[in-house]
């Protein structure tokens, strides 16, 4: 019987290769297995799950009550309650928070050594990141369901766009936040510390959300901030989600938001794969 020599590699973080050629599973199988792993971690971590769901309640009540007086300010859409104006923005804000959590999951895997184990196997680095993004998407969908239920029970949320418009707005928010969430995954692949990622993600989220039409109409912003808000992809996404909720229809802004989100996702995903594949 012939004994094959152990497979070796000069770089410990690259997949092992040799005369036996250790082939990995198909990419779709890798993504499915790794997504299921991330989802199990989400479900089993009850504290994190409960905190995430409570965050939706806090944001809805806090923003809905603190800024409710803006409904009487000049330039605010006539006949629209502030909660009806606010909720489409919270749909996007809530799901973006799940994108941040996906990035934090990457840094947690790096600190626990799981990434090093995966990188020593024939696993495509993109599978690890896509799995995290899909788990974040599922987390976002769950949080949106809770947010909409709370809005209905606490504030009688029933916009003119009806259930179809609200569901379309939720779908648009999930798609756009999944695209923008790649920014945080890319940051996680270059920043190895969870605390540093938290701080950096906060710096990215601040202009995305507050230099937009999330909480006040663009016309109510100072001139310099108004110009920034008009080029902010989040503003286009919120505008489209707001139109869907309030009227059941949307304008050409939805295409601008989706295209901008896809461009950001492609660039950020490339940066993320490169960051994950680098020697540590």
PDB file of C-alpha atoms in Angstrom:
ATOM      1  CA  UNK A   1       0.000   0.000   0.000  1.00  0.00           C
ATOM      2  CA  UNK A   2       1.334   3.379  -0.977  1.00  0.00           C
ATOM      3  CA  UNK A   3       1.225   6.098   1.648  1.00  0.00           C
ATOM      4  CA  UNK A   4       0.726   9.603   0.233  1.00  0.00           C
ATOM      5  CA  UNK A   5       2.808  12.323   1.812  1.00  0.00           C
ATOM      6  CA  UNK A   6       0.916  14.979   3.751  1.00  0.00           C
ATOM      7  CA  UNK A   7      -0.248  17.913   1.685  1.00  0.00           C
ATOM      8  CA  UNK A   8       1.655  21.100   2.400  1.00  0.00           C
ATOM      9  CA  UNK A   9       1.476  24.720   1.452  1.00  0.00           C
ATOM     10  CA  UNK A  10       3.917  27.571   1.717  1.00  0.00           C
ATOM     11  CA  UNK A  11       1.186  29.962   2.853  1.00  0.00           C
ATOM     12  CA  UNK A  12      -1.021  28.659   5.696  1.00  0.00           C
ATOM     13  CA  UNK A  13      -3.998  30.819   4.735  1.00  0.00           C
ATOM     14  CA  UNK A  14      -4.323  29.479   1.184  1.00  0.00           C
ATOM     15  CA  UNK A  15      -6.294  26.319   0.311  1.00  0.00           C
ATOM     16  CA  UNK A  16      -4.178  23.197   0.537  1.00  0.00           C
ATOM     17  CA  UNK A  17      -3.161  21.746  -2.809  1.00  0.00           C
ATOM     18  CA  UNK A  18      -1.170  18.732  -3.885  1.00  0.00           C
ATOM     19  CA  UNK A  19      -1.163  15.750  -6.186  1.00  0.00           C
ATOM     20  CA  UNK A  20      -4.480  14.652  -4.681  1.00  0.00           C
ATOM     21  CA  UNK A  21      -6.176  17.975  -5.479  1.00  0.00           C
ATOM     22  CA  UNK A  22      -8.582  18.529  -2.598  1.00  0.00           C
ATOM     23  CA  UNK A  23     -11.612  19.968  -4.355  1.00  0.00           C
ATOM     24  CA  UNK A  24     -14.179  21.926  -2.424  1.00  0.00           C
ATOM     25  CA  UNK A  25     -17.957  21.782  -2.707  1.00  0.00           C
ATOM     26  CA  UNK A  26     -19.716  23.870  -5.371  1.00  0.00           C
ATOM     27  CA  UNK A  27     -19.938  27.553  -4.571  1.00  0.00           C
ATOM     28  CA  UNK A  28     -23.717  27.446  -4.112  1.00  0.00           C
ATOM     29  CA  UNK A  29     -23.334  24.630  -1.575  1.00  0.00           C
ATOM     30  CA  UNK A  30     -20.654  26.584   0.282  1.00  0.00           C
ATOM     31  CA  UNK A  31     -22.901  29.644   0.453  1.00  0.00           C
ATOM     32  CA  UNK A  32     -25.857  27.574   1.642  1.00  0.00           C
ATOM     33  CA  UNK A  33     -23.892  25.852   4.416  1.00  0.00           C
ATOM     34  CA  UNK A  34     -22.227  29.050   5.614  1.00  0.00           C
ATOM     35  CA  UNK A  35     -25.520  30.990   5.508  1.00  0.00           C
ATOM     36  CA  UNK A  36     -27.197  28.293   7.603  1.00  0.00           C
ATOM     37  CA  UNK A  37     -24.323  28.523  10.075  1.00  0.00           C
ATOM     38  CA  UNK A  38     -24.744  32.296  10.391  1.00  0.00           C
ATOM     39  CA  UNK A  39     -28.511  31.949  10.772  1.00  0.00           C
ATOM     40  CA  UNK A  40     -28.129  29.348  13.536  1.00  0.00           C
ATOM     41  CA  UNK A  41     -25.840  31.752  15.390  1.00  0.00           C
ATOM     42  CA  UNK A  42     -28.488  34.476  15.052  1.00  0.00           C
ATOM     43  CA  UNK A  43     -31.323  32.298  16.336  1.00  0.00           C
ATOM     44  CA  UNK A  44     -29.345  30.722  19.189  1.00  0.00           C
ATOM     45  CA  UNK A  45     -28.052  34.086  20.444  1.00  0.00           C
ATOM     46  CA  UNK A  46     -31.333  35.059  22.068  1.00  0.00           C
ATOM     47  CA  UNK A  47     -29.978  38.174  23.740  1.00  0.00           C
ATOM     48  CA  UNK A  48     -28.766  39.641  20.460  1.00  0.00           C
ATOM     49  CA  UNK A  49     -32.022  38.684  18.755  1.00  0.00           C
ATOM     50  CA  UNK A  50     -34.174  40.319  21.438  1.00  0.00           C
ATOM     51  CA  UNK A  51     -32.024  43.461  21.532  1.00  0.00           C
ATOM     52  CA  UNK A  52     -32.282  43.779  17.763  1.00  0.00           C
ATOM     53  CA  UNK A  53     -36.064  43.492  17.869  1.00  0.00           C
ATOM     54  CA  UNK A  54     -36.367  45.949  20.753  1.00  0.00           C
ATOM     55  CA  UNK A  55     -34.248  48.418  18.824  1.00  0.00           C
ATOM     56  CA  UNK A  56     -37.014  48.632  16.234  1.00  0.00           C
ATOM     57  CA  UNK A  57     -39.493  49.552  18.979  1.00  0.00           C
ATOM     58  CA  UNK A  58     -37.184  52.185  20.474  1.00  0.00           C
ATOM     59  CA  UNK A  59     -36.518  53.827  17.106  1.00  0.00           C
ATOM     60  CA  UNK A  60     -40.201  53.898  16.203  1.00  0.00           C
ATOM     61  CA  UNK A  61     -41.354  55.389  19.502  1.00  0.00           C
ATOM     62  CA  UNK A  62     -38.418  57.767  19.981  1.00  0.00           C
ATOM     63  CA  UNK A  63     -38.286  59.253  16.500  1.00  0.00           C
ATOM     64  CA  UNK A  64     -42.060  59.163  16.075  1.00  0.00           C
ATOM     65  CA  UNK A  65     -42.629  61.175  19.253  1.00  0.00           C
ATOM     66  CA  UNK A  66     -39.576  63.453  19.375  1.00  0.00           C
ATOM     67  CA  UNK A  67     -39.935  64.738  15.801  1.00  0.00           C
ATOM     68  CA  UNK A  68     -43.723  64.556  15.516  1.00  0.00           C
ATOM     69  CA  UNK A  69     -43.971  68.368  15.654  1.00  0.00           C
ATOM     70  CA  UNK A  70     -42.262  68.567  12.263  1.00  0.00           C
ATOM     71  CA  UNK A  71     -45.579  67.608  10.679  1.00  0.00           C
ATOM     72  CA  UNK A  72     -46.705  71.205  11.296  1.00  0.00           C
ATOM     73  CA  UNK A  73     -43.563  72.833   9.895  1.00  0.00           C
ATOM     74  CA  UNK A  74     -43.694  74.785   6.601  1.00  0.00           C
ATOM     75  CA  UNK A  75     -42.920  72.623   3.590  1.00  0.00           C
ATOM     76  CA  UNK A  76     -44.060  69.373   5.205  1.00  0.00           C
ATOM     77  CA  UNK A  77     -46.440  67.346   2.965  1.00  0.00           C
ATOM     78  CA  UNK A  78     -49.995  68.377   3.702  1.00  0.00           C
ATOM     79  CA  UNK A  79     -52.315  65.811   5.241  1.00  0.00           C
ATOM     80  CA  UNK A  80     -49.500  63.358   6.054  1.00  0.00           C
ATOM     81  CA  UNK A  81     -48.897  62.234   9.628  1.00  0.00           C
ATOM     82  CA  UNK A  82     -45.303  62.313  10.733  1.00  0.00           C
ATOM     83  CA  UNK A  83     -45.291  58.585  11.476  1.00  0.00           C
ATOM     84  CA  UNK A  84     -46.418  57.941   7.888  1.00  0.00           C
ATOM     85  CA  UNK A  85     -43.595  60.178   6.651  1.00  0.00           C
ATOM     86  CA  UNK A  86     -41.054  58.598   8.999  1.00  0.00           C
ATOM     87  CA  UNK A  87     -41.722  54.885   8.669  1.00  0.00           C
ATOM     88  CA  UNK A  88     -40.347  54.420   5.116  1.00  0.00           C
ATOM     89  CA  UNK A  89     -37.068  55.935   6.366  1.00  0.00           C
ATOM     90  CA  UNK A  90     -37.060  53.586   9.354  1.00  0.00           C
ATOM     91  CA  UNK A  91     -37.490  50.646   6.984  1.00  0.00           C
ATOM     92  CA  UNK A  92     -34.155  51.508   5.422  1.00  0.00           C
ATOM     93  CA  UNK A  93     -32.469  52.492   8.687  1.00  0.00           C
ATOM     94  CA  UNK A  94     -33.493  49.246  10.352  1.00  0.00           C
ATOM     95  CA  UNK A  95     -32.211  47.047   7.556  1.00  0.00           C
ATOM     96  CA  UNK A  96     -28.941  49.006   7.314  1.00  0.00           C
ATOM     97  CA  UNK A  97     -28.342  48.151  10.964  1.00  0.00           C
ATOM     98  CA  UNK A  98     -28.480  44.494   9.938  1.00  0.00           C
ATOM     99  CA  UNK A  99     -25.756  45.246   7.376  1.00  0.00           C
ATOM    100  CA  UNK A 100     -23.573  46.560  10.176  1.00  0.00           C
ATOM    101  CA  UNK A 101     -24.232  43.379  12.163  1.00  0.00           C
ATOM    102  CA  UNK A 102     -23.138  41.327   9.140  1.00  0.00           C
ATOM    103  CA  UNK A 103     -19.817  43.184   9.158  1.00  0.00           C
ATOM    104  CA  UNK A 104     -19.434  42.648  12.889  1.00  0.00           C
ATOM    105  CA  UNK A 105     -20.012  38.937  12.302  1.00  0.00           C
ATOM    106  CA  UNK A 106     -17.017  38.914   9.960  1.00  0.00           C
ATOM    107  CA  UNK A 107     -14.764  40.553  12.562  1.00  0.00           C
ATOM    108  CA  UNK A 108     -16.011  38.134  15.229  1.00  0.00           C
ATOM    109  CA  UNK A 109     -15.100  35.199  12.980  1.00  0.00           C
ATOM    110  CA  UNK A 110     -11.657  36.716  12.405  1.00  0.00           C
ATOM    111  CA  UNK A 111     -11.002  37.170  16.119  1.00  0.00           C
ATOM    112  CA  UNK A 112     -12.230  33.666  17.005  1.00  0.00           C
ATOM    113  CA  UNK A 113     -10.002  32.037  14.375  1.00  0.00           C
ATOM    114  CA  UNK A 114     -12.867  30.651  12.287  1.00  0.00           C
ATOM    115  CA  UNK A 115     -11.808  32.685   9.256  1.00  0.00           C
ATOM    116  CA  UNK A 116      -8.317  31.182   9.423  1.00  0.00           C
ATOM    117  CA  UNK A 117      -9.829  27.694   9.415  1.00  0.00           C
ATOM    118  CA  UNK A 118     -12.049  28.485   6.445  1.00  0.00           C
ATOM    119  CA  UNK A 119      -9.165  30.059   4.528  1.00  0.00           C
ATOM    120  CA  UNK A 120      -7.129  26.869   4.959  1.00  0.00           C
ATOM    121  CA  UNK A 121      -9.890  24.952   3.157  1.00  0.00           C
ATOM    122  CA  UNK A 122     -10.888  25.000  -0.533  1.00  0.00           C
ATOM    123  CA  UNK A 123     -13.543  27.633   0.158  1.00  0.00           C
ATOM    124  CA  UNK A 124     -13.986  30.621  -2.112  1.00  0.00           C
ATOM    125  CA  UNK A 125     -13.609  33.755   0.065  1.00  0.00           C
ATOM    126  CA  UNK A 126     -16.654  35.287  -1.574  1.00  0.00           C
ATOM    127  CA  UNK A 127     -18.814  32.443  -0.242  1.00  0.00           C
ATOM    128  CA  UNK A 128     -18.008  33.476   3.329  1.00  0.00           C
ATOM    129  CA  UNK A 129     -18.984  37.080   2.665  1.00  0.00           C
ATOM    130  CA  UNK A 130     -22.110  36.325   0.619  1.00  0.00           C
ATOM    131  CA  UNK A 131     -23.303  34.003   3.381  1.00  0.00           C
ATOM    132  CA  UNK A 132     -22.882  36.783   5.931  1.00  0.00           C
ATOM    133  CA  UNK A 133     -24.745  39.239   3.702  1.00  0.00           C
ATOM    134  CA  UNK A 134     -27.641  36.810   3.190  1.00  0.00           C
ATOM    135  CA  UNK A 135     -27.873  36.177   6.924  1.00  0.00           C
ATOM    136  CA  UNK A 136     -27.973  39.943   7.425  1.00  0.00           C
ATOM    137  CA  UNK A 137     -30.746  40.152   4.834  1.00  0.00           C
ATOM    138  CA  UNK A 138     -32.793  37.572   6.758  1.00  0.00           C
ATOM    139  CA  UNK A 139     -32.166  39.465   9.985  1.00  0.00           C
ATOM    140  CA  UNK A 140     -33.329  42.661   8.290  1.00  0.00           C
ATOM    141  CA  UNK A 141     -36.521  41.016   7.040  1.00  0.00           C
ATOM    142  CA  UNK A 142     -37.353  39.822  10.549  1.00  0.00           C
ATOM    143  CA  UNK A 143     -36.777  43.266  12.014  1.00  0.00           C
ATOM    144  CA  UNK A 144     -38.933  44.874   9.319  1.00  0.00           C
ATOM    145  CA  UNK A 145     -41.790  42.511  10.130  1.00  0.00           C
ATOM    146  CA  UNK A 146     -41.568  43.499  13.795  1.00  0.00           C
ATOM    147  CA  UNK A 147     -41.312  47.210  12.948  1.00  0.00           C
ATOM    148  CA  UNK A 148     -44.395  47.153  10.713  1.00  0.00           C
ATOM    149  CA  UNK A 149     -46.386  45.172  13.263  1.00  0.00           C
ATOM    150  CA  UNK A 150     -45.489  47.646  16.021  1.00  0.00           C
ATOM    151  CA  UNK A 151     -46.334  50.623  13.791  1.00  0.00           C
ATOM    152  CA  UNK A 152     -49.722  49.093  13.056  1.00  0.00           C
ATOM    153  CA  UNK A 153     -50.528  48.317  16.699  1.00  0.00           C
ATOM    154  CA  UNK A 154     -49.107  51.441  18.373  1.00  0.00           C
ATOM    155  CA  UNK A 155     -49.790  54.133  15.760  1.00  0.00           C
ATOM    156  CA  UNK A 156     -52.499  52.638  13.576  1.00  0.00           C
ATOM    157  CA  UNK A 157     -50.151  52.719  10.580  1.00  0.00           C
ATOM    158  CA  UNK A 158     -52.315  52.259   7.491  1.00  0.00           C
ATOM    159  CA  UNK A 159     -50.967  54.389   4.612  1.00  0.00           C
ATOM    160  CA  UNK A 160     -52.890  55.119   1.441  1.00  0.00           C
ATOM    161  CA  UNK A 161     -50.618  52.838  -0.583  1.00  0.00           C
ATOM    162  CA  UNK A 162     -52.109  49.840   1.187  1.00  0.00           C
ATOM    163  CA  UNK A 163     -50.482  46.545   2.055  1.00  0.00           C
ATOM    164  CA  UNK A 164     -49.115  46.115  -1.478  1.00  0.00           C
ATOM    165  CA  UNK A 165     -47.339  49.465  -1.376  1.00  0.00           C
ATOM    166  CA  UNK A 166     -45.898  48.789   2.085  1.00  0.00           C
ATOM    167  CA  UNK A 167     -44.616  45.356   1.062  1.00  0.00           C
ATOM    168  CA  UNK A 168     -43.058  46.833  -2.082  1.00  0.00           C
ATOM    169  CA  UNK A 169     -41.386  49.533   0.030  1.00  0.00           C
ATOM    170  CA  UNK A 170     -40.073  46.881   2.430  1.00  0.00           C
ATOM    171  CA  UNK A 171     -38.682  44.867  -0.486  1.00  0.00           C
ATOM    172  CA  UNK A 172     -36.993  47.950  -1.929  1.00  0.00           C
ATOM    173  CA  UNK A 173     -35.501  48.776   1.482  1.00  0.00           C
ATOM    174  CA  UNK A 174     -34.141  45.256   1.840  1.00  0.00           C
ATOM    175  CA  UNK A 175     -32.581  45.348  -1.634  1.00  0.00           C
ATOM    176  CA  UNK A 176     -30.972  48.745  -1.131  1.00  0.00           C
ATOM    177  CA  UNK A 177     -29.743  47.994   2.388  1.00  0.00           C
ATOM    178  CA  UNK A 178     -28.282  44.667   1.213  1.00  0.00           C
ATOM    179  CA  UNK A 179     -26.317  46.597  -1.422  1.00  0.00           C
ATOM    180  CA  UNK A 180     -25.128  49.278   0.995  1.00  0.00           C
ATOM    181  CA  UNK A 181     -24.428  46.616   3.625  1.00  0.00           C
ATOM    182  CA  UNK A 182     -21.451  45.506   1.547  1.00  0.00           C
ATOM    183  CA  UNK A 183     -19.745  48.723   2.650  1.00  0.00           C
ATOM    184  CA  UNK A 184     -19.700  47.447   6.223  1.00  0.00           C
ATOM    185  CA  UNK A 185     -18.627  43.947   5.177  1.00  0.00           C
ATOM    186  CA  UNK A 186     -15.747  45.470   3.207  1.00  0.00           C
ATOM    187  CA  UNK A 187     -14.754  47.575   6.210  1.00  0.00           C
ATOM    188  CA  UNK A 188     -14.819  44.448   8.384  1.00  0.00           C
ATOM    189  CA  UNK A 189     -12.403  42.674   6.033  1.00  0.00           C
ATOM    190  CA  UNK A 190      -9.839  45.463   6.467  1.00  0.00           C
ATOM    191  CA  UNK A 191     -10.526  46.320  10.115  1.00  0.00           C
ATOM    192  CA  UNK A 192      -9.834  43.401  12.410  1.00  0.00           C
ATOM    193  CA  UNK A 193     -11.189  44.912  15.632  1.00  0.00           C
ATOM    194  CA  UNK A 194     -14.886  44.992  16.466  1.00  0.00           C
ATOM    195  CA  UNK A 195     -14.595  48.252  18.416  1.00  0.00           C
ATOM    196  CA  UNK A 196     -12.877  50.009  15.517  1.00  0.00           C
ATOM    197  CA  UNK A 197     -15.510  48.688  13.113  1.00  0.00           C
ATOM    198  CA  UNK A 198     -18.300  50.021  15.347  1.00  0.00           C
ATOM    199  CA  UNK A 199     -16.738  53.489  15.309  1.00  0.00           C
ATOM    200  CA  UNK A 200     -16.105  53.470  11.568  1.00  0.00           C
ATOM    201  CA  UNK A 201     -19.590  52.173  10.779  1.00  0.00           C
ATOM    202  CA  UNK A 202     -21.037  54.997  12.832  1.00  0.00           C
ATOM    203  CA  UNK A 203     -19.072  57.527  10.783  1.00  0.00           C
ATOM    204  CA  UNK A 204     -20.423  55.985   7.565  1.00  0.00           C
ATOM    205  CA  UNK A 205     -24.021  55.737   8.800  1.00  0.00           C
ATOM    206  CA  UNK A 206     -24.188  59.332  10.041  1.00  0.00           C
ATOM    207  CA  UNK A 207     -24.007  61.062   6.626  1.00  0.00           C
ATOM    208  CA  UNK A 208     -26.017  58.328   4.919  1.00  0.00           C
ATOM    209  CA  UNK A 209     -28.980  58.823   7.229  1.00  0.00           C
ATOM    210  CA  UNK A 210     -28.813  62.428   8.433  1.00  0.00           C
ATOM    211  CA  UNK A 211     -27.637  64.009   5.187  1.00  0.00           C
ATOM    212  CA  UNK A 212     -30.808  62.735   3.555  1.00  0.00           C
ATOM    213  CA  UNK A 213     -34.572  63.207   3.569  1.00  0.00           C
ATOM    214  CA  UNK A 214     -35.059  60.546   6.243  1.00  0.00           C
ATOM    215  CA  UNK A 215     -36.419  62.785   8.999  1.00  0.00           C
ATOM    216  CA  UNK A 216     -37.277  66.072   7.281  1.00  0.00           C
ATOM    217  CA  UNK A 217     -38.110  66.998   3.675  1.00  0.00           C
ATOM    218  CA  UNK A 218     -35.077  68.002   1.598  1.00  0.00           C
ATOM    219  CA  UNK A 219     -36.492  71.519   1.277  1.00  0.00           C
ATOM    220  CA  UNK A 220     -36.206  71.949   5.036  1.00  0.00           C
ATOM    221  CA  UNK A 221     -32.442  71.355   5.081  1.00  0.00           C
ATOM    222  CA  UNK A 222     -29.770  74.068   4.891  1.00  0.00           C
ATOM    223  CA  UNK A 223     -28.606  74.818   1.339  1.00  0.00           C
ATOM    224  CA  UNK A 224     -25.253  73.009   1.535  1.00  0.00           C
ATOM    225  CA  UNK A 225     -26.821  69.943   3.178  1.00  0.00           C
ATOM    226  CA  UNK A 226     -29.670  69.972   0.663  1.00  0.00           C
ATOM    227  CA  UNK A 227     -27.193  69.523  -2.197  1.00  0.00           C
ATOM    228  CA  UNK A 228     -25.577  66.565  -0.461  1.00  0.00           C
ATOM    229  CA  UNK A 229     -28.951  64.971   0.276  1.00  0.00           C
ATOM    230  CA  UNK A 230     -29.993  65.137  -3.367  1.00  0.00           C
ATOM    231  CA  UNK A 231     -26.980  63.012  -4.370  1.00  0.00           C
ATOM    232  CA  UNK A 232     -27.323  60.612  -1.449  1.00  0.00           C
ATOM    233  CA  UNK A 233     -28.559  57.199  -2.708  1.00  0.00           C
ATOM    234  CA  UNK A 234     -30.384  56.753   0.587  1.00  0.00           C
ATOM    235  CA  UNK A 235     -32.517  59.823  -0.215  1.00  0.00           C
ATOM    236  CA  UNK A 236     -33.599  58.288  -3.532  1.00  0.00           C
ATOM    237  CA  UNK A 237     -34.405  55.000  -1.802  1.00  0.00           C
ATOM    238  CA  UNK A 238     -36.438  56.692   0.930  1.00  0.00           C
ATOM    239  CA  UNK A 239     -38.275  58.833  -1.624  1.00  0.00           C
ATOM    240  CA  UNK A 240     -39.262  55.733  -3.572  1.00  0.00           C
ATOM    241  CA  UNK A 241     -40.283  53.790  -0.453  1.00  0.00           C
ATOM    242  CA  UNK A 242     -42.270  56.800   0.760  1.00  0.00           C
ATOM    243  CA  UNK A 243     -44.108  57.085  -2.573  1.00  0.00           C
ATOM    244  CA  UNK A 244     -44.939  53.393  -2.492  1.00  0.00           C
ATOM    245  CA  UNK A 245     -46.334  53.624   1.039  1.00  0.00           C
ATOM    246  CA  UNK A 246     -48.259  56.865   0.565  1.00  0.00           C
ATOM    247  CA  UNK A 247     -49.520  56.449  -3.008  1.00  0.00           C
ATOM    248  CA  UNK A 248     -48.779  52.877  -4.093  1.00  0.00           C
ATOM    249  CA  UNK A 249     -46.655  54.132  -7.013  1.00  0.00           C
ATOM    250  CA  UNK A 250     -43.094  55.348  -7.455  1.00  0.00           C
ATOM    251  CA  UNK A 251     -41.126  57.533  -9.842  1.00  0.00           C
ATOM    252  CA  UNK A 252     -37.797  57.250 -11.687  1.00  0.00           C
ATOM    253  CA  UNK A 253     -35.876  57.769  -8.426  1.00  0.00           C
ATOM    254  CA  UNK A 254     -36.197  54.063  -7.664  1.00  0.00           C
ATOM    255  CA  UNK A 255     -33.991  53.247 -10.661  1.00  0.00           C
ATOM    256  CA  UNK A 256     -31.347  55.728  -9.509  1.00  0.00           C
ATOM    257  CA  UNK A 257     -31.377  54.220  -6.025  1.00  0.00           C
ATOM    258  CA  UNK A 258     -31.099  50.623  -7.257  1.00  0.00           C
ATOM    259  CA  UNK A 259     -28.324  51.391  -9.762  1.00  0.00           C
ATOM    260  CA  UNK A 260     -26.336  53.371  -7.191  1.00  0.00           C
ATOM    261  CA  UNK A 261     -26.768  50.560  -4.674  1.00  0.00           C
ATOM    262  CA  UNK A 262     -25.625  47.907  -7.147  1.00  0.00           C
ATOM    263  CA  UNK A 263     -22.560  49.943  -8.091  1.00  0.00           C
ATOM    264  CA  UNK A 264     -21.634  50.366  -4.428  1.00  0.00           C
ATOM    265  CA  UNK A 265     -22.220  46.644  -3.805  1.00  0.00           C
ATOM    266  CA  UNK A 266     -19.959  45.566  -6.690  1.00  0.00           C
ATOM    267  CA  UNK A 267     -17.107  47.872  -5.671  1.00  0.00           C
ATOM    268  CA  UNK A 268     -17.427  47.076  -1.969  1.00  0.00           C
ATOM    269  CA  UNK A 269     -17.665  43.318  -2.603  1.00  0.00           C
ATOM    270  CA  UNK A 270     -14.460  43.392  -4.664  1.00  0.00           C
ATOM    271  CA  UNK A 271     -12.705  45.298  -1.874  1.00  0.00           C
ATOM    272  CA  UNK A 272     -14.086  42.860   0.699  1.00  0.00           C
ATOM    273  CA  UNK A 273     -12.838  39.753  -1.144  1.00  0.00           C
ATOM    274  CA  UNK A 274      -9.420  41.342  -1.559  1.00  0.00           C
ATOM    275  CA  UNK A 275      -9.283  42.267   2.109  1.00  0.00           C
ATOM    276  CA  UNK A 276     -10.330  38.792   3.222  1.00  0.00           C
ATOM    277  CA  UNK A 277      -7.752  37.118   0.963  1.00  0.00           C
ATOM    278  CA  UNK A 278      -4.804  39.192   2.137  1.00  0.00           C
ATOM    279  CA  UNK A 279      -2.185  37.708   4.431  1.00  0.00           C
ATOM    280  CA  UNK A 280      -2.857  38.557   8.083  1.00  0.00           C
TER     281      UNK A 280
END
